[in-house]
Amino acid sequence: MHKPIRSLIRIQLKMQYANIFQKPSVVIGLVFGIIGLLFLGMMFGGYMLQIIDVMYGLLEPSGNTNVILGSLFLMNFFLIFILSLMLIMNTFYFTEDITSFLHLPVHSYQLLIAKSLNPLIYVYLLTAAMYLPVSIYYGILSGADLMYYVYVLLLFFLIPTIPYALAAAVVMFAMQFVNKGKNKDRSKVIGGIIGFVLIILLNVVLRLQQDPEQIAQVIADSAEKGGLLQMATLYYPPASLMSHILTSAGSWQSLLYFVIVLLLALFAGLIFFAAAQKFYLKGALGLNTGSGKVYSGKGLHRKPRSIISTYRTKELQTIFRTPTFFLQCVAGAFVMPALLVVIFFMGDFASATTMIKEISGSMLFVVILFANVFSVGLNPISIVSFSKDGQSWEAHLFLPLTMRQIVIAKLQAAFLINLLPLSVLFVIAVPVIQMNLWEALLWVIIALFVNAAVTVIGMVSDLLYPKLGWTEETELFQNRLANLISIVISAGAFAFLLALLLILKIPMVVSFIVTLLYISAMIVLLFYIVSRLLKTADRTSLSR
Amino acid sequence: MIQIDHVHKQYGNKKAVSDVSLTVPTGKIFGFLGPNGAGKSTTIKMVTGILPVDSGTISVNGKDITSDTIAAKQEFGYVPDSPDLFLRLKGLDYLHFLSDIYGIAADVREARIEEYSKMFSIYEALGDQIKTYSHGMRQKLFITGMLVQQPSVWILDEPMTGLDPKSSYQLKELMRNHAANGHTVFFSSHVLEVVEQLCDEVAIIRKGELLFQGTLTEMRERFQSDDSLEHIFLELTQDA
């Protein structure tokens, strides 16, 4: 490997992964992440293998089982291509550190090969999760020999190269034109929103096609007519080549196909190289966050505001103007309730209404409470109350601001942002539950109390594990113990209340009063904890 | 006036500031000198309330920074050495934010923002986020913020860094006028020519200890030297 690429990879590794395992929060995050992945993998893997099982049974009589592998390679191609588009855009163009490499005397392709390290880790993880279980299970079902598994392993390394290189070329070509305005922030937000839309669409597709037998039947029917493999060959020829390699493993023909796939992967590498050399710098150079407009004097005259009001405005401006905060806390606020609807009701309001109407008064109250806690609890705004200031925190120490003013203004800003998911949920709930005025009022009051409590819980978590020394805002949302603590406290505090209400089965009005008293007491206690944490913290780093 | 009495600051086992006593009088420009890591920024950060004092007292215009914090902070304006703060705010938002915190009336702030931002040639960029500013422009914005606030005590940590010659000249003139009007200017610098041109008094710190405080004439008398400040400074601060 070229020396510059080696050096660039080494520096990337040092910057991103050095000492990472010395932080307890990372280790705990990793353990939870692995458990979560295993859980998801088992769920998804089980689902996939169920489909394969049925499909194999359907296709075996006609000898068309290779369609299973063809569709697997085709699906892998599309998923890796979509994931790569998002990862490449972020890694090649939007990370803050990219400008520190642009002046170095290295070729674009050398820099981008080194920068590909991180996205390729994710791409290979996805490939391992999607491809390995299915291909191994297919081998077991077809009683394949050793050569089959050798090819499975060799293809594992080749599968991501073509979609990754093509996605990189597409992004590099497009970014030349997309960034005519050179506005990095706007492009970041648009990219993020497209990502959210894709997640929702993927969920909708999954919900529409949830019966494995039905899916298997559709694919099998298509295969019987010779349509699916034809389609795979037409749109992505390597898919059928790869399926032939595996189905005729051990023959000379499969070796020939393997060499062709290898050449195609090399050709994809060449496309990556050419795109990097020709297009990359045109898109990457000059990316900035400036408007390029000359200030016209607008807004020079402004009425003075109180300290809390001006601080709250500053908080909201920071959240709305920072792409990461905007995507996580504002745009994300709309995604979560939308996902909730897709997951639970798939937009079928009529059956949801029938379901809700069958619930008794006290149970309905529990549902309202749960929906609000879930909706607001997922928004990370208050978990970054202090941490989002980063190095600007120093200004709070020399400006004549009291800690009380700062806390109140930060809570108000987080409370206002948290009203977004609550409002979306409320708008969805009105036609579903067909609430009367009294029920709507009850919903609103509960939502406001839950919002206040969860907002202060987030602030407590942030103060317990603050992170002011970040270089990129995304670090605040990855591997942070504060996120976990907030979920644990919220879940614990509200699970107790929910359990109490479920056990007591008291009338709705009594439940309402009990809830308000419980949450009020909780807020008072949380405020006390906030003041204690601020008193005992080192004021420059907020840590203890 | 800034009064620093027997102030200590320690980081772990390392003494950052040791028993420093200093008086920055009104009506004077006071230069604070020392090599890198001598304790200048630590002292300034204690004066401005960013770092807590281990022992000793600091007061600004008679208000103690530890016990009467907010009142003391109302007395001074501060330009930090690295002006990388509030990067997501627009220049104008930052100036309004600061004006609100210091309670500057609408018409007064409007006139001052216009006057000083035009003086430092950043008016046209006020609609852009601070993140997009160069180091020099950020420095000018924070100086403008202090001028909009117009406090009686100015505390500036390396204020000339990154400034173009015109802005540097204008700042020096403003510092002279401020002191001439009976106010206090306390600044740290590495640029000894600037200190020599501007300062009525200087203090030199090395390894956390104060080596000298007085006028430049007093310094020459004390060290019996007609050399430039640069020579005296180099001799004073060289490792024994």
Short mmCIF file of N, CA and C in Angstrom, two decimals, chain A residues 230-353:
data_model
loop_
_atom_site.label_atom_id
_atom_site.label_comp_id
_atom_site.label_asym_id
_atom_site.label_seq_id
_atom_site.Cartn_x
_atom_site.Cartn_y
_atom_site.Cartn_z
N GLN A 230 -33.86 -12.66 -14.13
CA GLN A 230 -33.68 -11.81 -15.31
C GLN A 230 -33.51 -10.36 -14.87
N MET A 231 -34.37 -9.99 -13.94
CA MET A 231 -34.34 -8.62 -13.45
C MET A 231 -32.98 -8.36 -12.78
N ALA A 232 -32.56 -9.33 -11.97
CA ALA A 232 -31.27 -9.19 -11.28
C ALA A 232 -30.15 -9.04 -12.30
N THR A 233 -30.19 -9.83 -13.35
CA THR A 233 -29.14 -9.79 -14.37
C THR A 233 -29.17 -8.46 -15.11
N LEU A 234 -30.41 -8.02 -15.34
CA LEU A 234 -30.57 -6.79 -16.10
C LEU A 234 -30.03 -5.58 -15.32
N TYR A 235 -30.48 -5.47 -14.08
CA TYR A 235 -30.10 -4.29 -13.29
C TYR A 235 -28.71 -4.41 -12.66
N TYR A 236 -28.34 -5.58 -12.30
CA TYR A 236 -27.07 -5.74 -11.60
C TYR A 236 -26.47 -7.10 -11.95
N PRO A 237 -25.80 -7.20 -13.08
CA PRO A 237 -25.30 -8.50 -13.56
C PRO A 237 -24.47 -9.27 -12.52
N PRO A 238 -23.63 -8.63 -11.71
CA PRO A 238 -22.86 -9.42 -10.74
C PRO A 238 -23.74 -10.27 -9.81
N ALA A 239 -25.01 -9.86 -9.62
CA ALA A 239 -25.89 -10.64 -8.72
C ALA A 239 -26.08 -12.05 -9.27
N SER A 240 -26.35 -12.17 -10.56
CA SER A 240 -26.56 -13.52 -11.10
C SER A 240 -25.22 -14.26 -11.22
N LEU A 241 -24.14 -13.49 -11.52
CA LEU A 241 -22.81 -14.13 -11.59
C LEU A 241 -22.47 -14.73 -10.22
N MET A 242 -22.70 -13.95 -9.17
CA MET A 242 -22.37 -14.41 -7.82
C MET A 242 -23.22 -15.62 -7.43
N SER A 243 -24.51 -15.59 -7.82
CA SER A 243 -25.35 -16.75 -7.46
C SER A 243 -24.90 -17.99 -8.23
N HIS A 244 -24.43 -17.80 -9.48
CA HIS A 244 -23.91 -18.95 -10.25
C HIS A 244 -22.63 -19.50 -9.60
N ILE A 245 -21.80 -18.59 -9.10
CA ILE A 245 -20.55 -19.05 -8.45
C ILE A 245 -20.89 -20.01 -7.32
N LEU A 246 -21.89 -19.61 -6.51
CA LEU A 246 -22.21 -20.43 -5.34
C LEU A 246 -22.95 -21.72 -5.73
N THR A 247 -23.85 -21.62 -6.71
CA THR A 247 -24.64 -22.82 -7.04
C THR A 247 -23.81 -23.87 -7.78
N SER A 248 -22.76 -23.40 -8.49
CA SER A 248 -21.93 -24.41 -9.18
C SER A 248 -20.52 -24.42 -8.60
N ALA A 249 -20.42 -24.14 -7.29
CA ALA A 249 -19.11 -24.08 -6.63
C ALA A 249 -18.34 -25.38 -6.88
N GLY A 250 -17.05 -25.25 -7.17
CA GLY A 250 -16.23 -26.44 -7.40
C GLY A 250 -15.98 -26.68 -8.88
N SER A 251 -16.82 -26.09 -9.74
CA SER A 251 -16.62 -26.29 -11.18
C SER A 251 -15.70 -25.20 -11.73
N TRP A 252 -15.18 -25.44 -12.96
CA TRP A 252 -14.34 -24.44 -13.64
C TRP A 252 -15.14 -23.21 -13.97
N GLN A 253 -16.41 -23.46 -14.25
CA GLN A 253 -17.30 -22.36 -14.61
C GLN A 253 -17.38 -21.34 -13.46
N SER A 254 -17.50 -21.86 -12.25
CA SER A 254 -17.63 -20.96 -11.10
C SER A 254 -16.34 -20.17 -10.90
N LEU A 255 -15.20 -20.80 -11.16
CA LEU A 255 -13.91 -20.09 -11.03
C LEU A 255 -13.85 -18.95 -12.05
N LEU A 256 -14.33 -19.26 -13.28
CA LEU A 256 -14.35 -18.23 -14.33
C LEU A 256 -15.24 -17.06 -13.91
N TYR A 257 -16.44 -17.39 -13.39
CA TYR A 257 -17.36 -16.34 -12.93
C TYR A 257 -16.72 -15.53 -11.81
N PHE A 258 -16.01 -16.23 -10.95
CA PHE A 258 -15.37 -15.54 -9.82
C PHE A 258 -14.33 -14.53 -10.32
N VAL A 259 -13.57 -14.96 -11.34
CA VAL A 259 -12.56 -14.05 -11.92
C VAL A 259 -13.26 -12.84 -12.54
N ILE A 260 -14.41 -13.08 -13.19
CA ILE A 260 -15.15 -11.96 -13.79
C ILE A 260 -15.61 -10.98 -12.70
N VAL A 261 -16.15 -11.55 -11.61
CA VAL A 261 -16.61 -10.69 -10.50
C VAL A 261 -15.44 -9.90 -9.92
N LEU A 262 -14.30 -10.59 -9.82
CA LEU A 262 -13.10 -9.93 -9.30
C LEU A 262 -12.69 -8.77 -10.20
N LEU A 263 -12.77 -9.01 -11.51
CA LEU A 263 -12.43 -7.95 -12.48
C LEU A 263 -13.42 -6.79 -12.39
N LEU A 264 -14.70 -7.15 -12.19
CA LEU A 264 -15.73 -6.10 -12.05
C LEU A 264 -15.46 -5.25 -10.81
N ALA A 265 -15.03 -5.91 -9.71
CA ALA A 265 -14.72 -5.19 -8.47
C ALA A 265 -13.53 -4.25 -8.71
N LEU A 266 -12.54 -4.76 -9.47
CA LEU A 266 -11.38 -3.92 -9.79
C LEU A 266 -11.80 -2.73 -10.65
N PHE A 267 -12.73 -2.99 -11.57
CA PHE A 267 -13.22 -1.93 -12.44
C PHE A 267 -13.95 -0.87 -11.58
N ALA A 268 -14.72 -1.35 -10.59
CA ALA A 268 -15.41 -0.41 -9.67
C ALA A 268 -14.37 0.43 -8.93
N GLY A 269 -13.28 -0.22 -8.52
CA GLY A 269 -12.18 0.50 -7.86
C GLY A 269 -11.61 1.58 -8.75
N LEU A 270 -11.51 1.27 -10.05
CA LEU A 270 -11.01 2.25 -11.02
C LEU A 270 -11.96 3.44 -11.14
N ILE A 271 -13.26 3.12 -11.11
CA ILE A 271 -14.26 4.20 -11.19
C ILE A 271 -14.12 5.11 -9.96
N PHE A 272 -13.92 4.48 -8.80
CA PHE A 272 -13.71 5.22 -7.54
C PHE A 272 -12.51 6.15 -7.70
N PHE A 273 -11.42 5.58 -8.21
CA PHE A 273 -10.17 6.32 -8.39
C PHE A 273 -10.40 7.52 -9.33
N ALA A 274 -11.06 7.24 -10.47
CA ALA A 274 -11.26 8.30 -11.46
C ALA A 274 -12.15 9.40 -10.90
N ALA A 275 -13.24 8.99 -10.23
CA ALA A 275 -14.17 9.99 -9.66
C ALA A 275 -13.46 10.84 -8.61
N ALA A 276 -12.64 10.17 -7.78
CA ALA A 276 -11.92 10.90 -6.73
C ALA A 276 -10.99 11.94 -7.35
N GLN A 277 -10.25 11.53 -8.38
CA GLN A 277 -9.28 12.43 -8.99
C GLN A 277 -9.96 13.56 -9.76
N LYS A 278 -11.09 13.26 -10.37
CA LYS A 278 -11.70 14.24 -11.26
C LYS A 278 -12.70 15.16 -10.53
N PHE A 279 -13.50 14.58 -9.62
CA PHE A 279 -14.61 15.36 -9.07
C PHE A 279 -14.45 15.81 -7.60
N TYR A 280 -13.68 15.03 -6.82
CA TYR A 280 -13.74 15.26 -5.38
C TYR A 280 -13.44 16.69 -4.96
N LEU A 281 -12.28 17.20 -5.41
CA LEU A 281 -11.88 18.52 -4.93
C LEU A 281 -12.85 19.61 -5.37
N LYS A 282 -13.47 19.43 -6.55
CA LYS A 282 -14.42 20.44 -7.03
C LYS A 282 -15.60 20.58 -6.05
N GLY A 283 -15.98 19.47 -5.44
CA GLY A 283 -17.11 19.52 -4.49
C GLY A 283 -16.69 19.88 -3.09
N ALA A 284 -15.47 19.48 -2.73
CA ALA A 284 -15.06 19.64 -1.32
C ALA A 284 -14.48 21.01 -1.04
N LEU A 285 -13.78 21.59 -2.01
CA LEU A 285 -13.13 22.87 -1.74
C LEU A 285 -14.15 23.98 -1.59
N GLY A 286 -13.92 24.81 -0.57
CA GLY A 286 -14.77 25.98 -0.40
C GLY A 286 -16.10 25.72 0.27
N LEU A 287 -16.28 24.49 0.78
CA LEU A 287 -17.51 24.23 1.52
C LEU A 287 -17.49 25.08 2.77
N ASN A 288 -18.52 25.87 2.99
CA ASN A 288 -18.54 26.66 4.21
C ASN A 288 -19.96 26.83 4.71
N THR A 289 -20.10 27.61 5.77
CA THR A 289 -21.43 27.82 6.34
C THR A 289 -21.88 29.27 6.16
N GLY A 290 -21.12 30.05 5.42
CA GLY A 290 -21.44 31.47 5.26
C GLY A 290 -22.55 31.67 4.25
N SER A 291 -23.24 32.81 4.39
CA SER A 291 -24.34 33.08 3.46
C SER A 291 -23.82 33.76 2.21
N GLY A 292 -22.68 34.43 2.33
CA GLY A 292 -22.12 35.14 1.19
C GLY A 292 -22.83 36.45 0.92
N LYS A 293 -23.85 36.78 1.76
CA LYS A 293 -24.60 38.02 1.56
C LYS A 293 -23.97 39.15 2.37
N VAL A 294 -24.10 40.35 1.85
CA VAL A 294 -23.61 41.51 2.61
C VAL A 294 -24.73 41.96 3.54
N TYR A 295 -24.39 42.20 4.79
CA TYR A 295 -25.40 42.58 5.78
C TYR A 295 -26.04 43.90 5.39
N SER A 296 -27.39 43.94 5.46
CA SER A 296 -28.11 45.11 4.96
C SER A 296 -28.50 46.10 6.07
N GLY A 297 -28.29 45.74 7.30
CA GLY A 297 -28.70 46.62 8.39
C GLY A 297 -29.98 46.15 9.05
N LYS A 298 -30.56 45.06 8.53
CA LYS A 298 -31.81 44.53 9.08
C LYS A 298 -31.59 43.98 10.49
N GLY A 299 -32.47 44.36 11.40
CA GLY A 299 -32.40 43.82 12.76
C GLY A 299 -31.44 44.57 13.67
N LEU A 300 -30.89 45.66 13.15
CA LEU A 300 -29.95 46.42 13.98
C LEU A 300 -30.68 47.03 15.18
N HIS A 301 -31.89 47.54 14.90
CA HIS A 301 -32.69 48.07 16.01
C HIS A 301 -33.55 46.94 16.57
N ARG A 302 -33.37 46.69 17.83
CA ARG A 302 -34.16 45.62 18.45
C ARG A 302 -34.50 45.99 19.89
N LYS A 303 -35.70 45.67 20.29
CA LYS A 303 -36.09 45.99 21.67
C LYS A 303 -35.27 45.16 22.65
N PRO A 304 -34.80 45.77 23.74
CA PRO A 304 -34.05 44.97 24.73
C PRO A 304 -34.90 43.85 25.31
N ARG A 305 -34.24 42.75 25.64
CA ARG A 305 -34.95 41.61 26.24
C ARG A 305 -34.38 41.34 27.61
N SER A 306 -35.14 40.61 28.40
CA SER A 306 -34.62 40.22 29.73
C SER A 306 -33.51 39.20 29.51
N ILE A 307 -32.70 38.97 30.55
CA ILE A 307 -31.57 38.04 30.41
C ILE A 307 -32.08 36.64 30.06
N ILE A 308 -33.13 36.19 30.75
CA ILE A 308 -33.62 34.82 30.49
C ILE A 308 -34.15 34.72 29.06
N SER A 309 -34.86 35.76 28.63
CA SER A 309 -35.43 35.73 27.28
C SER A 309 -34.33 35.73 26.22
N THR A 310 -33.31 36.57 26.41
CA THR A 310 -32.24 36.62 25.40
C THR A 310 -31.43 35.34 25.40
N TYR A 311 -31.24 34.74 26.58
CA TYR A 311 -30.48 33.49 26.66
C TYR A 311 -31.28 32.35 25.99
N ARG A 312 -32.60 32.35 26.25
CA ARG A 312 -33.44 31.32 25.64
C ARG A 312 -33.39 31.43 24.11
N THR A 313 -33.43 32.69 23.61
CA THR A 313 -33.34 32.91 22.16
C THR A 313 -32.01 32.37 21.63
N LYS A 314 -30.94 32.65 22.37
CA LYS A 314 -29.61 32.17 21.96
C LYS A 314 -29.62 30.64 21.88
N GLU A 315 -30.24 30.00 22.85
CA GLU A 315 -30.30 28.53 22.86
C GLU A 315 -31.04 28.02 21.62
N LEU A 316 -32.20 28.62 21.34
CA LEU A 316 -33.00 28.17 20.20
C LEU A 316 -32.28 28.42 18.88
N GLN A 317 -31.60 29.60 18.80
CA GLN A 317 -30.86 29.89 17.56
C GLN A 317 -29.76 28.86 17.35
N THR A 318 -29.08 28.49 18.44
CA THR A 318 -27.99 27.51 18.34
C THR A 318 -28.55 26.16 17.86
N ILE A 319 -29.69 25.76 18.42
CA ILE A 319 -30.27 24.46 18.06
C ILE A 319 -30.71 24.45 16.60
N PHE A 320 -31.38 25.51 16.18
CA PHE A 320 -31.91 25.54 14.81
C PHE A 320 -30.81 25.71 13.77
N ARG A 321 -29.68 26.34 14.16
CA ARG A 321 -28.64 26.61 13.16
C ARG A 321 -27.54 25.55 13.13
N THR A 322 -27.56 24.61 14.09
CA THR A 322 -26.53 23.57 14.08
C THR A 322 -27.17 22.32 13.47
N PRO A 323 -26.72 21.89 12.28
CA PRO A 323 -27.40 20.78 11.61
C PRO A 323 -27.61 19.55 12.50
N THR A 324 -26.58 19.18 13.29
CA THR A 324 -26.72 17.98 14.12
C THR A 324 -27.83 18.16 15.16
N PHE A 325 -27.85 19.32 15.83
CA PHE A 325 -28.89 19.56 16.84
C PHE A 325 -30.26 19.64 16.17
N PHE A 326 -30.30 20.29 15.01
CA PHE A 326 -31.57 20.44 14.31
C PHE A 326 -32.13 19.07 13.92
N LEU A 327 -31.26 18.22 13.36
CA LEU A 327 -31.73 16.91 12.91
C LEU A 327 -32.15 16.04 14.09
N GLN A 328 -31.31 16.05 15.13
CA GLN A 328 -31.58 15.16 16.28
C GLN A 328 -32.79 15.64 17.08
N CYS A 329 -32.89 16.95 17.31
CA CYS A 329 -33.87 17.45 18.27
C CYS A 329 -35.12 18.05 17.64
N VAL A 330 -35.01 18.59 16.42
CA VAL A 330 -36.19 19.23 15.82
C VAL A 330 -36.79 18.30 14.75
N ALA A 331 -35.98 17.96 13.72
CA ALA A 331 -36.51 17.07 12.67
C ALA A 331 -36.85 15.70 13.27
N GLY A 332 -35.99 15.23 14.18
CA GLY A 332 -36.20 13.94 14.84
C GLY A 332 -37.52 13.91 15.61
N ALA A 333 -37.93 15.10 16.08
CA ALA A 333 -39.17 15.19 16.85
C ALA A 333 -40.37 14.80 16.01
N PHE A 334 -40.28 15.02 14.69
CA PHE A 334 -41.39 14.66 13.80
C PHE A 334 -41.30 13.19 13.37
N VAL A 335 -40.07 12.69 13.33
CA VAL A 335 -39.86 11.32 12.84
C VAL A 335 -40.39 10.29 13.85
N MET A 336 -40.07 10.53 15.14
CA MET A 336 -40.43 9.53 16.15
C MET A 336 -41.95 9.27 16.23
N PRO A 337 -42.78 10.32 16.35
CA PRO A 337 -44.22 10.02 16.38
C PRO A 337 -44.69 9.38 15.08
N ALA A 338 -44.09 9.79 13.94
CA ALA A 338 -44.49 9.19 12.66
C ALA A 338 -44.16 7.70 12.66
N LEU A 339 -42.96 7.37 13.18
CA LEU A 339 -42.57 5.96 13.26
C LEU A 339 -43.52 5.19 14.18
N LEU A 340 -43.89 5.87 15.27
CA LEU A 340 -44.80 5.25 16.25
C LEU A 340 -46.10 4.83 15.56
N VAL A 341 -46.60 5.74 14.72
CA VAL A 341 -47.86 5.46 14.00
C VAL A 341 -47.65 4.30 13.03
N VAL A 342 -46.51 4.34 12.30
CA VAL A 342 -46.24 3.27 11.32
C VAL A 342 -46.12 1.93 12.04
N ILE A 343 -45.36 1.94 13.15
CA ILE A 343 -45.12 0.68 13.86
C ILE A 343 -46.41 0.12 14.46
N PHE A 344 -47.17 1.00 15.13
CA PHE A 344 -48.35 0.48 15.84
C PHE A 344 -49.60 0.35 14.98
N PHE A 345 -49.82 1.36 14.13
CA PHE A 345 -51.11 1.37 13.43
C PHE A 345 -51.01 1.33 11.91
N MET A 346 -49.80 1.60 11.40
CA MET A 346 -49.59 1.66 9.94
C MET A 346 -50.62 2.58 9.30
N GLY A 347 -50.89 3.68 10.02
CA GLY A 347 -51.78 4.69 9.47
C GLY A 347 -53.25 4.26 9.40
N ASP A 348 -53.56 3.07 9.93
CA ASP A 348 -54.95 2.59 9.89
C ASP A 348 -55.68 3.16 11.09
N PHE A 349 -56.13 4.41 10.95
CA PHE A 349 -56.75 5.11 12.08
C PHE A 349 -58.06 4.44 12.52
N ALA A 350 -58.78 3.86 11.56
CA ALA A 350 -60.09 3.29 11.90
C ALA A 350 -59.94 2.15 12.90
N SER A 351 -59.01 1.21 12.62
CA SER A 351 -58.84 0.09 13.55
C SER A 351 -58.22 0.57 14.85
N ALA A 352 -57.37 1.60 14.77
CA ALA A 352 -56.79 2.14 15.99
C ALA A 352 -57.87 2.75 16.87
N THR A 353 -58.81 3.46 16.22
CA THR A 353 -59.91 4.08 16.97
C THR A 353 -60.74 3.00 17.66
#
